[in-house]
Amino acid sequence: MTTALAPRTPLTAADRCDRCGAQAYLRVELARGGELLFCAHHAREHGDKLREIAISVHDETDKLSDTPATASEDEH
Ligand SMILES: [Zn+2]
């Protein structure tokens, strides 16, 4: 039986982007220890770089696709 890593705790509204303080949707575990949190914007901006230095990336940015980007307007 393989000893699996403990299930990741889902990100919550209390998790904040290290760059701008917005709600975090990406948690990056660094190979040298420690972790970083990023909002969807910064996750996208630093995504390639992060995957180079990370041993584990917990990505919840797909949660955002459920949210309508713009409110529908009444064009009547
Ligand atoms: Zn950010």
mmCIF file of C-alpha atoms and ligand atoms in Angstrom:
data_model
loop_
_atom_site.group_PDB
_atom_site.id
_atom_site.type_symbol
_atom_site.label_atom_id
_atom_site.label_comp_id
_atom_site.label_asym_id
_atom_site.label_seq_id
_atom_site.Cartn_x
_atom_site.Cartn_y
_atom_site.Cartn_z
ATOM 1 C CA MET A 1 0.000 0.000 0.000
ATOM 2 C CA THR A 2 1.357 3.367 -0.978
ATOM 3 C CA THR A 3 1.449 6.096 1.571
ATOM 4 C CA ALA A 4 -0.275 8.907 -0.269
ATOM 5 C CA LEU A 5 0.124 12.536 0.561
ATOM 6 C CA ALA A 6 -2.545 13.909 2.811
ATOM 7 C CA PRO A 7 -5.436 15.395 0.890
ATOM 8 C CA ARG A 8 -4.975 19.070 0.256
ATOM 9 C CA THR A 9 -7.099 21.442 2.214
ATOM 10 C CA PRO A 10 -9.269 23.394 -0.222
ATOM 11 C CA LEU A 11 -8.471 27.045 -0.530
ATOM 12 C CA THR A 12 -10.879 29.351 1.222
ATOM 13 C CA ALA A 13 -11.757 33.018 1.194
ATOM 14 C CA ALA A 14 -9.268 33.404 4.031
ATOM 15 C CA ASP A 15 -6.406 32.435 1.717
ATOM 16 C CA ARG A 16 -4.960 35.533 0.133
ATOM 17 C CA CYS A 17 -2.662 36.183 -2.799
ATOM 18 C CA ASP A 18 0.880 36.952 -1.645
ATOM 19 C CA ARG A 19 1.167 39.633 -4.305
ATOM 20 C CA CYS A 20 -2.016 41.644 -4.160
ATOM 21 C CA GLY A 21 -4.132 40.312 -1.301
ATOM 22 C CA ALA A 22 -7.007 39.125 -3.472
ATOM 23 C CA GLN A 23 -8.591 35.766 -2.783
ATOM 24 C CA ALA A 24 -6.163 32.972 -3.628
ATOM 25 C CA TYR A 25 -7.030 30.246 -6.128
ATOM 26 C CA LEU A 26 -3.604 28.706 -6.522
ATOM 27 C CA ARG A 27 -1.352 27.221 -3.874
ATOM 28 C CA VAL A 28 2.203 26.396 -4.809
ATOM 29 C CA GLU A 29 4.404 24.167 -2.724
ATOM 30 C CA LEU A 30 8.048 25.002 -3.250
ATOM 31 C CA ALA A 31 10.735 22.359 -3.676
ATOM 32 C CA ARG A 32 12.890 24.064 -1.057
ATOM 33 C CA GLY A 33 10.015 24.306 1.414
ATOM 34 C CA GLY A 34 7.260 26.758 2.085
ATOM 35 C CA GLU A 35 4.323 27.658 -0.051
ATOM 36 C CA LEU A 36 2.947 30.586 -1.980
ATOM 37 C CA LEU A 37 -0.601 31.675 -2.638
ATOM 38 C CA PHE A 38 -1.774 33.457 -5.745
ATOM 39 C CA CYS A 39 -5.012 34.882 -7.054
ATOM 40 C CA ALA A 40 -6.214 33.846 -10.508
ATOM 41 C CA HIS A 41 -4.585 36.876 -12.082
ATOM 42 C CA HIS A 42 -1.147 36.261 -10.631
ATOM 43 C CA ALA A 43 -1.490 32.509 -11.071
ATOM 44 C CA ARG A 44 -1.777 33.152 -14.781
ATOM 45 C CA GLU A 45 0.969 35.760 -14.796
ATOM 46 C CA HIS A 46 3.532 33.591 -13.004
ATOM 47 C CA GLY A 47 2.143 30.191 -13.951
ATOM 48 C CA ASP A 48 5.026 28.948 -16.098
ATOM 49 C CA LYS A 49 7.677 30.073 -13.655
ATOM 50 C CA LEU A 50 5.827 28.615 -10.689
ATOM 51 C CA ARG A 51 5.607 25.187 -12.235
ATOM 52 C CA GLU A 52 9.390 25.228 -12.629
ATOM 53 C CA ILE A 53 10.100 25.786 -8.942
ATOM 54 C CA ALA A 54 7.124 23.985 -7.436
ATOM 55 C CA ILE A 55 6.864 20.384 -6.388
ATOM 56 C CA SER A 56 3.115 20.663 -6.103
ATOM 57 C CA VAL A 57 0.545 23.053 -7.505
ATOM 58 C CA HIS A 58 -2.973 23.119 -6.156
ATOM 59 C CA ASP A 59 -5.054 24.907 -8.765
ATOM 60 C CA GLU A 60 -8.610 26.040 -8.089
ATOM 61 C CA THR A 61 -8.787 28.698 -10.770
ATOM 62 C CA ASP A 62 -11.385 26.637 -12.630
ATOM 63 C CA LYS A 63 -13.790 27.498 -9.844
ATOM 64 C CA LEU A 64 -13.898 30.959 -11.301
ATOM 65 C CA SER A 65 -15.435 29.851 -14.592
ATOM 66 C CA ASP A 66 -18.687 29.270 -12.746
ATOM 67 C CA THR A 67 -18.912 32.938 -12.017
ATOM 68 C CA PRO A 68 -20.311 35.094 -14.795
ATOM 69 C CA ALA A 69 -17.642 37.537 -15.915
ATOM 70 C CA THR A 70 -20.120 40.284 -16.626
ATOM 71 C CA ALA A 71 -23.609 40.915 -15.431
ATOM 72 C CA SER A 72 -26.144 40.729 -18.194
ATOM 73 C CA GLU A 73 -27.588 44.077 -19.001
ATOM 74 C CA ASP A 74 -31.116 44.880 -19.888
ATOM 75 C CA GLU A 75 -30.939 46.418 -23.316
ATOM 76 C CA HIS A 76 -34.576 47.216 -23.547
HETATM 77 ZN ZN ZN B 1 -2.739 38.561 -6.952
#
